[in-house]
């Protein structure tokens, strides 16, 4: 059976959240590990465990990064990782799947479903290995995970929206 390893150089997890009711703040987690078990061409029988280093958050603003790492948000000192463990994979179409599993953020676990698109398999001209690519999309309510800090705006509304849009791109190296 082939070994499937995440290629961290060609993988990323991004997020956006409403900011001041009029725009979006964006960022990414720069350190992610994924344990993949199964066949990349038969995802319905595969399982994944994604481990995100919460302290690797990057928003291009050091003050915001620090605040997100603090007890007001991710509390990385006490909860260093965000973890997703799949429980089921359902094929929706030729290349689209729904992956349902337990997402744990800040010690709180909820079941979430993410859409995964299998972008195919290709041979890496540099290393000769086969690689598989996947795109992931989903939405979560940050308050479901205890990320409730907010501030009221003078003009009405709040500083940060509840809904967080998640997108990810993962590339895996398949070694026979």
mmCIF file with all atom_site columns, N, CA and C in Angstrom, residues 58-124:
data_model
loop_
_atom_site.group_PDB
_atom_site.id
_atom_site.type_symbol
_atom_site.label_atom_id
_atom_site.label_alt_id
_atom_site.label_comp_id
_atom_site.label_asym_id
_atom_site.label_entity_id
_atom_site.label_seq_id
_atom_site.pdbx_PDB_ins_code
_atom_site.Cartn_x
_atom_site.Cartn_y
_atom_site.Cartn_z
_atom_site.occupancy
_atom_site.B_iso_or_equiv
_atom_site.pdbx_formal_charge
_atom_site.auth_seq_id
_atom_site.auth_comp_id
_atom_site.auth_asym_id
_atom_site.auth_atom_id
_atom_site.pdbx_PDB_model_num
ATOM 1   N N  . UNK A 1 58  ? -1.533  33.662 11.174  1.00 0.00 ? 58  UNK A N  1
ATOM 2   C CA . UNK A 1 58  ? -0.892  34.832 10.570  1.00 0.00 ? 58  UNK A CA 1
ATOM 3   C C  . UNK A 1 58  ? -1.960  35.662 9.865   1.00 0.00 ? 58  UNK A C  1
ATOM 4   N N  . UNK A 1 59  ? -2.085  36.935 10.279  1.00 0.00 ? 59  UNK A N  1
ATOM 5   C CA . UNK A 1 59  ? -3.068  37.849 9.688   1.00 0.00 ? 59  UNK A CA 1
ATOM 6   C C  . UNK A 1 59  ? -2.409  39.104 9.110   1.00 0.00 ? 59  UNK A C  1
ATOM 7   N N  . UNK A 1 60  ? -1.100  39.110 9.057   1.00 0.00 ? 60  UNK A N  1
ATOM 8   C CA . UNK A 1 60  ? -0.327  40.274 8.596   1.00 0.00 ? 60  UNK A CA 1
ATOM 9   C C  . UNK A 1 60  ? -0.460  41.470 9.527   1.00 0.00 ? 60  UNK A C  1
ATOM 10  N N  . UNK A 1 61  ? -0.784  41.201 10.796  1.00 0.00 ? 61  UNK A N  1
ATOM 11  C CA . UNK A 1 61  ? -0.866  42.244 11.803  1.00 0.00 ? 61  UNK A CA 1
ATOM 12  C C  . UNK A 1 61  ? -0.434  41.625 13.131  1.00 0.00 ? 61  UNK A C  1
ATOM 13  N N  . UNK A 1 62  ? 0.728   41.982 13.605  1.00 0.00 ? 62  UNK A N  1
ATOM 14  C CA . UNK A 1 62  ? 1.284   41.354 14.812  1.00 0.00 ? 62  UNK A CA 1
ATOM 15  C C  . UNK A 1 62  ? 0.391   41.537 16.034  1.00 0.00 ? 62  UNK A C  1
ATOM 16  N N  . UNK A 1 63  ? -0.213  42.723 16.201  1.00 0.00 ? 63  UNK A N  1
ATOM 17  C CA . UNK A 1 63  ? -1.102  42.939 17.349  1.00 0.00 ? 63  UNK A CA 1
ATOM 18  C C  . UNK A 1 63  ? -2.317  42.012 17.265  1.00 0.00 ? 63  UNK A C  1
ATOM 19  N N  . UNK A 1 64  ? -2.897  41.896 16.075  1.00 0.00 ? 64  UNK A N  1
ATOM 20  C CA . UNK A 1 64  ? -4.058  41.006 15.907  1.00 0.00 ? 64  UNK A CA 1
ATOM 21  C C  . UNK A 1 64  ? -3.645  39.558 16.129  1.00 0.00 ? 64  UNK A C  1
ATOM 22  N N  . UNK A 1 65  ? -2.476  39.165 15.593  1.00 0.00 ? 65  UNK A N  1
ATOM 23  C CA . UNK A 1 65  ? -1.995  37.790 15.810  1.00 0.00 ? 65  UNK A CA 1
ATOM 24  C C  . UNK A 1 65  ? -1.902  37.495 17.299  1.00 0.00 ? 65  UNK A C  1
ATOM 25  N N  . UNK A 1 66  ? -1.309  38.428 18.047  1.00 0.00 ? 66  UNK A N  1
ATOM 26  C CA . UNK A 1 66  ? -1.159  38.248 19.490  1.00 0.00 ? 66  UNK A CA 1
ATOM 27  C C  . UNK A 1 66  ? -2.499  38.138 20.195  1.00 0.00 ? 66  UNK A C  1
ATOM 28  N N  . UNK A 1 67  ? -3.464  38.980 19.777  1.00 0.00 ? 67  UNK A N  1
ATOM 29  C CA . UNK A 1 67  ? -4.786  38.938 20.402  1.00 0.00 ? 67  UNK A CA 1
ATOM 30  C C  . UNK A 1 67  ? -5.471  37.607 20.095  1.00 0.00 ? 67  UNK A C  1
ATOM 31  N N  . UNK A 1 68  ? -5.349  37.113 18.860  1.00 0.00 ? 68  UNK A N  1
ATOM 32  C CA . UNK A 1 68  ? -5.968  35.835 18.496  1.00 0.00 ? 68  UNK A CA 1
ATOM 33  C C  . UNK A 1 68  ? -5.347  34.658 19.253  1.00 0.00 ? 68  UNK A C  1
ATOM 34  N N  . UNK A 1 69  ? -4.093  34.761 19.622  1.00 0.00 ? 69  UNK A N  1
ATOM 35  C CA . UNK A 1 69  ? -3.421  33.693 20.376  1.00 0.00 ? 69  UNK A CA 1
ATOM 36  C C  . UNK A 1 69  ? -3.763  33.740 21.860  1.00 0.00 ? 69  UNK A C  1
ATOM 37  N N  . UNK A 1 70  ? -4.291  34.870 22.317  1.00 0.00 ? 70  UNK A N  1
ATOM 38  C CA . UNK A 1 70  ? -4.559  35.085 23.742  1.00 0.00 ? 70  UNK A CA 1
ATOM 39  C C  . UNK A 1 70  ? -5.798  34.335 24.218  1.00 0.00 ? 70  UNK A C  1
ATOM 40  N N  . UNK A 1 71  ? -6.068  34.458 25.508  1.00 0.00 ? 71  UNK A N  1
ATOM 41  C CA . UNK A 1 71  ? -7.231  33.837 26.122  1.00 0.00 ? 71  UNK A CA 1
ATOM 42  C C  . UNK A 1 71  ? -8.553  34.360 25.595  1.00 0.00 ? 71  UNK A C  1
ATOM 43  N N  . UNK A 1 72  ? -8.555  35.537 24.958  1.00 0.00 ? 72  UNK A N  1
ATOM 44  C CA . UNK A 1 72  ? -9.784  36.062 24.359  1.00 0.00 ? 72  UNK A CA 1
ATOM 45  C C  . UNK A 1 72  ? -10.247 35.206 23.181  1.00 0.00 ? 72  UNK A C  1
ATOM 46  N N  . UNK A 1 73  ? -9.296  34.509 22.540  1.00 0.00 ? 73  UNK A N  1
ATOM 47  C CA . UNK A 1 73  ? -9.637  33.712 21.367  1.00 0.00 ? 73  UNK A CA 1
ATOM 48  C C  . UNK A 1 73  ? -9.140  32.279 21.513  1.00 0.00 ? 73  UNK A C  1
ATOM 49  N N  . UNK A 1 74  ? -8.035  31.922 20.846  1.00 0.00 ? 74  UNK A N  1
ATOM 50  C CA . UNK A 1 74  ? -7.600  30.530 20.789  1.00 0.00 ? 74  UNK A CA 1
ATOM 51  C C  . UNK A 1 74  ? -6.917  30.024 22.058  1.00 0.00 ? 74  UNK A C  1
ATOM 52  N N  . UNK A 1 75  ? -6.442  30.915 22.918  1.00 0.00 ? 75  UNK A N  1
ATOM 53  C CA . UNK A 1 75  ? -5.800  30.510 24.169  1.00 0.00 ? 75  UNK A CA 1
ATOM 54  C C  . UNK A 1 75  ? -4.754  29.423 23.900  1.00 0.00 ? 75  UNK A C  1
ATOM 55  N N  . UNK A 1 76  ? -3.784  29.765 23.026  1.00 0.00 ? 76  UNK A N  1
ATOM 56  C CA . UNK A 1 76  ? -2.818  28.766 22.561  1.00 0.00 ? 76  UNK A CA 1
ATOM 57  C C  . UNK A 1 76  ? -1.950  28.202 23.681  1.00 0.00 ? 76  UNK A C  1
ATOM 58  N N  . UNK A 1 77  ? -1.813  28.934 24.774  1.00 0.00 ? 77  UNK A N  1
ATOM 59  C CA . UNK A 1 77  ? -1.025  28.410 25.895  1.00 0.00 ? 77  UNK A CA 1
ATOM 60  C C  . UNK A 1 77  ? -1.665  27.153 26.471  1.00 0.00 ? 77  UNK A C  1
ATOM 61  N N  . UNK A 1 78  ? -2.989  27.144 26.545  1.00 0.00 ? 78  UNK A N  1
ATOM 62  C CA . UNK A 1 78  ? -3.712  25.998 27.101  1.00 0.00 ? 78  UNK A CA 1
ATOM 63  C C  . UNK A 1 78  ? -4.286  25.057 26.043  1.00 0.00 ? 78  UNK A C  1
ATOM 64  N N  . UNK A 1 79  ? -4.434  25.562 24.824  1.00 0.00 ? 79  UNK A N  1
ATOM 65  C CA . UNK A 1 79  ? -5.019  24.775 23.722  1.00 0.00 ? 79  UNK A CA 1
ATOM 66  C C  . UNK A 1 79  ? -4.181  24.995 22.466  1.00 0.00 ? 79  UNK A C  1
ATOM 67  N N  . UNK A 1 80  ? -3.020  24.364 22.393  1.00 0.00 ? 80  UNK A N  1
ATOM 68  C CA . UNK A 1 80  ? -2.080  24.654 21.299  1.00 0.00 ? 80  UNK A CA 1
ATOM 69  C C  . UNK A 1 80  ? -2.532  24.179 19.919  1.00 0.00 ? 80  UNK A C  1
ATOM 70  N N  . UNK A 1 81  ? -3.462  23.218 19.847  1.00 0.00 ? 81  UNK A N  1
ATOM 71  C CA . UNK A 1 81  ? -3.843  22.664 18.545  1.00 0.00 ? 81  UNK A CA 1
ATOM 72  C C  . UNK A 1 81  ? -5.339  22.752 18.289  1.00 0.00 ? 81  UNK A C  1
ATOM 73  N N  . UNK A 1 82  ? -5.661  22.914 17.019  1.00 0.00 ? 82  UNK A N  1
ATOM 74  C CA . UNK A 1 82  ? -7.010  22.751 16.499  1.00 0.00 ? 82  UNK A CA 1
ATOM 75  C C  . UNK A 1 82  ? -6.982  21.407 15.784  1.00 0.00 ? 82  UNK A C  1
ATOM 76  N N  . UNK A 1 83  ? -7.943  20.527 16.062  1.00 0.00 ? 83  UNK A N  1
ATOM 77  C CA . UNK A 1 83  ? -7.894  19.175 15.512  1.00 0.00 ? 83  UNK A CA 1
ATOM 78  C C  . UNK A 1 83  ? -9.221  18.838 14.831  1.00 0.00 ? 83  UNK A C  1
ATOM 79  N N  . UNK A 1 84  ? -9.110  18.248 13.643  1.00 0.00 ? 84  UNK A N  1
ATOM 80  C CA . UNK A 1 84  ? -10.281 17.714 12.944  1.00 0.00 ? 84  UNK A CA 1
ATOM 81  C C  . UNK A 1 84  ? -10.029 16.236 12.681  1.00 0.00 ? 84  UNK A C  1
ATOM 82  N N  . UNK A 1 85  ? -10.970 15.381 13.126  1.00 0.00 ? 85  UNK A N  1
ATOM 83  C CA . UNK A 1 85  ? -10.884 13.938 12.886  1.00 0.00 ? 85  UNK A CA 1
ATOM 84  C C  . UNK A 1 85  ? -12.128 13.499 12.134  1.00 0.00 ? 85  UNK A C  1
ATOM 85  N N  . UNK A 1 86  ? -11.913 12.968 10.933  1.00 0.00 ? 86  UNK A N  1
ATOM 86  C CA . UNK A 1 86  ? -13.061 12.556 10.119  1.00 0.00 ? 86  UNK A CA 1
ATOM 87  C C  . UNK A 1 86  ? -13.768 11.356 10.722  1.00 0.00 ? 86  UNK A C  1
ATOM 88  N N  . UNK A 1 87  ? -15.093 11.309 10.508  1.00 0.00 ? 87  UNK A N  1
ATOM 89  C CA . UNK A 1 87  ? -15.916 10.179 10.930  1.00 0.00 ? 87  UNK A CA 1
ATOM 90  C C  . UNK A 1 87  ? -16.571 9.507  9.726   1.00 0.00 ? 87  UNK A C  1
ATOM 91  N N  . UNK A 1 88  ? -16.827 10.281 8.667   1.00 0.00 ? 88  UNK A N  1
ATOM 92  C CA . UNK A 1 88  ? -17.435 9.712  7.471   1.00 0.00 ? 88  UNK A CA 1
ATOM 93  C C  . UNK A 1 88  ? -17.088 10.553 6.253   1.00 0.00 ? 88  UNK A C  1
ATOM 94  N N  . UNK A 1 89  ? -17.071 9.886  5.096   1.00 0.00 ? 89  UNK A N  1
ATOM 95  C CA . UNK A 1 89  ? -16.827 10.552 3.823   1.00 0.00 ? 89  UNK A CA 1
ATOM 96  C C  . UNK A 1 89  ? -17.930 10.106 2.872   1.00 0.00 ? 89  UNK A C  1
ATOM 97  N N  . UNK A 1 90  ? -18.628 11.076 2.298   1.00 0.00 ? 90  UNK A N  1
ATOM 98  C CA . UNK A 1 90  ? -19.724 10.781 1.379   1.00 0.00 ? 90  UNK A CA 1
ATOM 99  C C  . UNK A 1 90  ? -19.398 11.371 0.015   1.00 0.00 ? 90  UNK A C  1
ATOM 100 N N  . UNK A 1 91  ? -19.460 10.544 -1.004  1.00 0.00 ? 91  UNK A N  1
ATOM 101 C CA . UNK A 1 91  ? -19.206 11.003 -2.370  1.00 0.00 ? 91  UNK A CA 1
ATOM 102 C C  . UNK A 1 91  ? -20.449 11.727 -2.876  1.00 0.00 ? 91  UNK A C  1
ATOM 103 N N  . UNK A 1 92  ? -20.265 12.972 -3.354  1.00 0.00 ? 92  UNK A N  1
ATOM 104 C CA . UNK A 1 92  ? -21.362 13.783 -3.850  1.00 0.00 ? 92  UNK A CA 1
ATOM 105 C C  . UNK A 1 92  ? -21.410 13.736 -5.383  1.00 0.00 ? 92  UNK A C  1
ATOM 106 N N  . UNK A 1 93  ? -20.236 13.754 -6.016  1.00 0.00 ? 93  UNK A N  1
ATOM 107 C CA . UNK A 1 93  ? -20.130 13.648 -7.468  1.00 0.00 ? 93  UNK A CA 1
ATOM 108 C C  . UNK A 1 93  ? -18.757 13.056 -7.788  1.00 0.00 ? 93  UNK A C  1
ATOM 109 N N  . UNK A 1 94  ? -18.374 13.048 -9.054  1.00 0.00 ? 94  UNK A N  1
ATOM 110 C CA . UNK A 1 94  ? -17.110 12.425 -9.450  1.00 0.00 ? 94  UNK A CA 1
ATOM 111 C C  . UNK A 1 94  ? -15.916 12.868 -8.609  1.00 0.00 ? 94  UNK A C  1
ATOM 112 N N  . UNK A 1 95  ? -15.834 14.163 -8.328  1.00 0.00 ? 95  UNK A N  1
ATOM 113 C CA . UNK A 1 95  ? -14.658 14.655 -7.611  1.00 0.00 ? 95  UNK A CA 1
ATOM 114 C C  . UNK A 1 95  ? -14.997 15.408 -6.326  1.00 0.00 ? 95  UNK A C  1
ATOM 115 N N  . UNK A 1 96  ? -16.260 15.421 -5.924  1.00 0.00 ? 96  UNK A N  1
ATOM 116 C CA . UNK A 1 96  ? -16.678 16.189 -4.749  1.00 0.00 ? 96  UNK A CA 1
ATOM 117 C C  . UNK A 1 96  ? -17.159 15.245 -3.650  1.00 0.00 ? 96  UNK A C  1
ATOM 118 N N  . UNK A 1 97  ? -16.697 15.526 -2.436  1.00 0.00 ? 97  UNK A N  1
ATOM 119 C CA . UNK A 1 97  ? -17.031 14.709 -1.264  1.00 0.00 ? 97  UNK A CA 1
ATOM 120 C C  . UNK A 1 97  ? -17.465 15.618 -0.120  1.00 0.00 ? 97  UNK A C  1
ATOM 121 N N  . UNK A 1 98  ? -18.259 15.063 0.780   1.00 0.00 ? 98  UNK A N  1
ATOM 122 C CA . UNK A 1 98  ? -18.568 15.720 2.044   1.00 0.00 ? 98  UNK A CA 1
ATOM 123 C C  . UNK A 1 98  ? -17.888 14.913 3.139   1.00 0.00 ? 98  UNK A C  1
ATOM 124 N N  . UNK A 1 99  ? -17.027 15.582 3.876   1.00 0.00 ? 99  UNK A N  1
ATOM 125 C CA . UNK A 1 99  ? -16.298 14.923 4.963   1.00 0.00 ? 99  UNK A CA 1
ATOM 126 C C  . UNK A 1 99  ? -16.837 15.463 6.280   1.00 0.00 ? 99  UNK A C  1
ATOM 127 N N  . UNK A 1 100 ? -17.363 14.568 7.089   1.00 0.00 ? 100 UNK A N  1
ATOM 128 C CA . UNK A 1 100 ? -17.924 14.932 8.390   1.00 0.00 ? 100 UNK A CA 1
ATOM 129 C C  . UNK A 1 100 ? -17.028 14.383 9.482   1.00 0.00 ? 100 UNK A C  1
ATOM 130 N N  . UNK A 1 101 ? -16.821 15.199 10.502  1.00 0.00 ? 101 UNK A N  1
ATOM 131 C CA . UNK A 1 101 ? -15.988 14.750 11.602  1.00 0.00 ? 101 UNK A CA 1
ATOM 132 C C  . UNK A 1 101 ? -16.076 15.679 12.783  1.00 0.00 ? 101 UNK A C  1
ATOM 133 N N  . UNK A 1 102 ? -15.251 15.397 13.776  1.00 0.00 ? 102 UNK A N  1
ATOM 134 C CA . UNK A 1 102 ? -15.210 16.192 15.000  1.00 0.00 ? 102 UNK A CA 1
ATOM 135 C C  . UNK A 1 102 ? -14.117 17.244 14.891  1.00 0.00 ? 102 UNK A C  1
ATOM 136 N N  . UNK A 1 103 ? -14.517 18.504 15.054  1.00 0.00 ? 103 UNK A N  1
ATOM 137 C CA . UNK A 1 103 ? -13.590 19.628 15.069  1.00 0.00 ? 103 UNK A CA 1
ATOM 138 C C  . UNK A 1 103 ? -13.459 20.099 16.506  1.00 0.00 ? 103 UNK A C  1
ATOM 139 N N  . UNK A 1 104 ? -12.226 20.161 16.982  1.00 0.00 ? 104 UNK A N  1
ATOM 140 C CA . UNK A 1 104 ? -11.972 20.615 18.353  1.00 0.00 ? 104 UNK A CA 1
ATOM 141 C C  . UNK A 1 104 ? -11.155 21.898 18.314  1.00 0.00 ? 104 UNK A C  1
ATOM 142 N N  . UNK A 1 105 ? -11.737 22.937 18.894  1.00 0.00 ? 105 UNK A N  1
ATOM 143 C CA . UNK A 1 105 ? -11.075 24.234 19.020  1.00 0.00 ? 105 UNK A CA 1
ATOM 144 C C  . UNK A 1 105 ? -11.215 24.676 20.463  1.00 0.00 ? 105 UNK A C  1
ATOM 145 N N  . UNK A 1 106 ? -10.117 25.005 21.069  1.00 0.00 ? 106 UNK A N  1
ATOM 146 C CA . UNK A 1 106 ? -10.127 25.540 22.439  1.00 0.00 ? 106 UNK A CA 1
ATOM 147 C C  . UNK A 1 106 ? -10.827 24.603 23.419  1.00 0.00 ? 106 UNK A C  1
ATOM 148 N N  . UNK A 1 107 ? -10.635 23.295 23.194  1.00 0.00 ? 107 UNK A N  1
ATOM 149 C CA . UNK A 1 107 ? -11.179 22.296 24.101  1.00 0.00 ? 107 UNK A CA 1
ATOM 150 C C  . UNK A 1 107 ? -12.641 21.961 23.887  1.00 0.00 ? 107 UNK A C  1
ATOM 151 N N  . UNK A 1 108 ? -13.277 22.577 22.899  1.00 0.00 ? 108 UNK A N  1
ATOM 152 C CA . UNK A 1 108 ? -14.685 22.306 22.597  1.00 0.00 ? 108 UNK A CA 1
ATOM 153 C C  . UNK A 1 108 ? -14.759 21.554 21.273  1.00 0.00 ? 108 UNK A C  1
ATOM 154 N N  . UNK A 1 109 ? -15.522 20.460 21.265  1.00 0.00 ? 109 UNK A N  1
ATOM 155 C CA . UNK A 1 109 ? -15.645 19.625 20.065  1.00 0.00 ? 109 UNK A CA 1
ATOM 156 C C  . UNK A 1 109 ? -17.074 19.678 19.535  1.00 0.00 ? 109 UNK A C  1
ATOM 157 N N  . UNK A 1 110 ? -17.195 19.909 18.236  1.00 0.00 ? 110 UNK A N  1
ATOM 158 C CA . UNK A 1 110 ? -18.480 19.883 17.540  1.00 0.00 ? 110 UNK A CA 1
ATOM 159 C C  . UNK A 1 110 ? -18.307 19.128 16.236  1.00 0.00 ? 110 UNK A C  1
ATOM 160 N N  . UNK A 1 111 ? -19.396 18.531 15.780  1.00 0.00 ? 111 UNK A N  1
ATOM 161 C CA . UNK A 1 111 ? -19.363 17.867 14.484  1.00 0.00 ? 111 UNK A CA 1
ATOM 162 C C  . UNK A 1 111 ? -19.539 18.911 13.386  1.00 0.00 ? 111 UNK A C  1
ATOM 163 N N  . UNK A 1 112 ? -18.695 18.841 12.363  1.00 0.00 ? 112 UNK A N  1
ATOM 164 C CA . UNK A 1 112 ? -18.742 19.760 11.227  1.00 0.00 ? 112 UNK A CA 1
ATOM 165 C C  . UNK A 1 112 ? -18.617 18.951 9.946   1.00 0.00 ? 112 UNK A C  1
ATOM 166 N N  . UNK A 1 113 ? -19.147 19.492 8.861   1.00 0.00 ? 113 UNK A N  1
ATOM 167 C CA . UNK A 1 113 ? -19.016 18.872 7.549   1.00 0.00 ? 113 UNK A CA 1
ATOM 168 C C  . UNK A 1 113 ? -18.346 19.862 6.606   1.00 0.00 ? 113 UNK A C  1
ATOM 169 N N  . UNK A 1 114 ? -17.348 19.387 5.892   1.00 0.00 ? 114 UNK A N  1
ATOM 170 C CA . UNK A 1 114 ? -16.606 20.202 4.936   1.00 0.00 ? 114 UNK A CA 1
ATOM 171 C C  . UNK A 1 114 ? -16.728 19.593 3.544   1.00 0.00 ? 114 UNK A C  1
ATOM 172 N N  . UNK A 1 115 ? -16.747 20.437 2.542   1.00 0.00 ? 115 UNK A N  1
ATOM 173 C CA . UNK A 1 115 ? -16.758 19.987 1.157   1.00 0.00 ? 115 UNK A CA 1
ATOM 174 C C  . UNK A 1 115 ? -15.317 19.833 0.692   1.00 0.00 ? 115 UNK A C  1
ATOM 175 N N  . UNK A 1 116 ? -15.017 18.678 0.112   1.00 0.00 ? 116 UNK A N  1
ATOM 176 C CA . UNK A 1 116 ? -13.664 18.396 -0.380  1.00 0.00 ? 116 UNK A CA 1
ATOM 177 C C  . UNK A 1 116 ? -13.747 18.103 -1.873  1.00 0.00 ? 116 UNK A C  1
ATOM 178 N N  . UNK A 1 117 ? -12.922 18.792 -2.651  1.00 0.00 ? 117 UNK A N  1
ATOM 179 C CA . UNK A 1 117 ? -12.831 18.554 -4.084  1.00 0.00 ? 117 UNK A CA 1
ATOM 180 C C  . UNK A 1 117 ? -11.501 17.866 -4.359  1.00 0.00 ? 117 UNK A C  1
ATOM 181 N N  . UNK A 1 118 ? -11.567 16.710 -4.984  1.00 0.00 ? 118 UNK A N  1
ATOM 182 C CA . UNK A 1 118 ? -10.373 15.953 -5.382  1.00 0.00 ? 118 UNK A CA 1
ATOM 183 C C  . UNK A 1 118 ? -9.960  16.500 -6.751  1.00 0.00 ? 118 UNK A C  1
ATOM 184 N N  . UNK A 1 119 ? -8.818  17.185 -6.794  1.00 0.00 ? 119 UNK A N  1
ATOM 185 C CA . UNK A 1 119 ? -8.352  17.835 -8.018  1.00 0.00 ? 119 UNK A CA 1
ATOM 186 C C  . UNK A 1 119 ? -7.590  16.905 -8.946  1.00 0.00 ? 119 UNK A C  1
ATOM 187 N N  . UNK A 1 120 ? -7.376  15.668 -8.518  1.00 0.00 ? 120 UNK A N  1
ATOM 188 C CA . UNK A 1 120 ? -6.700  14.708 -9.374  1.00 0.00 ? 120 UNK A CA 1
ATOM 189 C C  . UNK A 1 120 ? -5.329  14.321 -8.859  1.00 0.00 ? 120 UNK A C  1
ATOM 190 N N  . UNK A 1 121 ? -4.667  13.488 -9.653  1.00 0.00 ? 121 UNK A N  1
ATOM 191 C CA . UNK A 1 121 ? -3.343  12.975 -9.335  1.00 0.00 ? 121 UNK A CA 1
ATOM 192 C C  . UNK A 1 121 ? -2.441  13.264 -10.532 1.00 0.00 ? 121 UNK A C  1
ATOM 193 N N  . UNK A 1 122 ? -1.204  13.675 -10.266 1.00 0.00 ? 122 UNK A N  1
ATOM 194 C CA . UNK A 1 122 ? -0.246  13.970 -11.331 1.00 0.00 ? 122 UNK A CA 1
ATOM 195 C C  . UNK A 1 122 ? 1.149   13.541 -10.889 1.00 0.00 ? 122 UNK A C  1
ATOM 196 N N  . UNK A 1 123 ? 2.035   13.349 -11.857 1.00 0.00 ? 123 UNK A N  1
ATOM 197 C CA . UNK A 1 123 ? 3.416   12.989 -11.556 1.00 0.00 ? 123 UNK A CA 1
ATOM 198 C C  . UNK A 1 123 ? 4.241   14.264 -11.388 1.00 0.00 ? 123 UNK A C  1
ATOM 199 N N  . UNK A 1 124 ? 4.958   14.344 -10.281 1.00 0.00 ? 124 UNK A N  1
ATOM 200 C CA . UNK A 1 124 ? 5.824   15.480 -9.990  1.00 0.00 ? 124 UNK A CA 1
ATOM 201 C C  . UNK A 1 124 ? 7.064   15.386 -10.885 1.00 0.00 ? 124 UNK A C  1
#
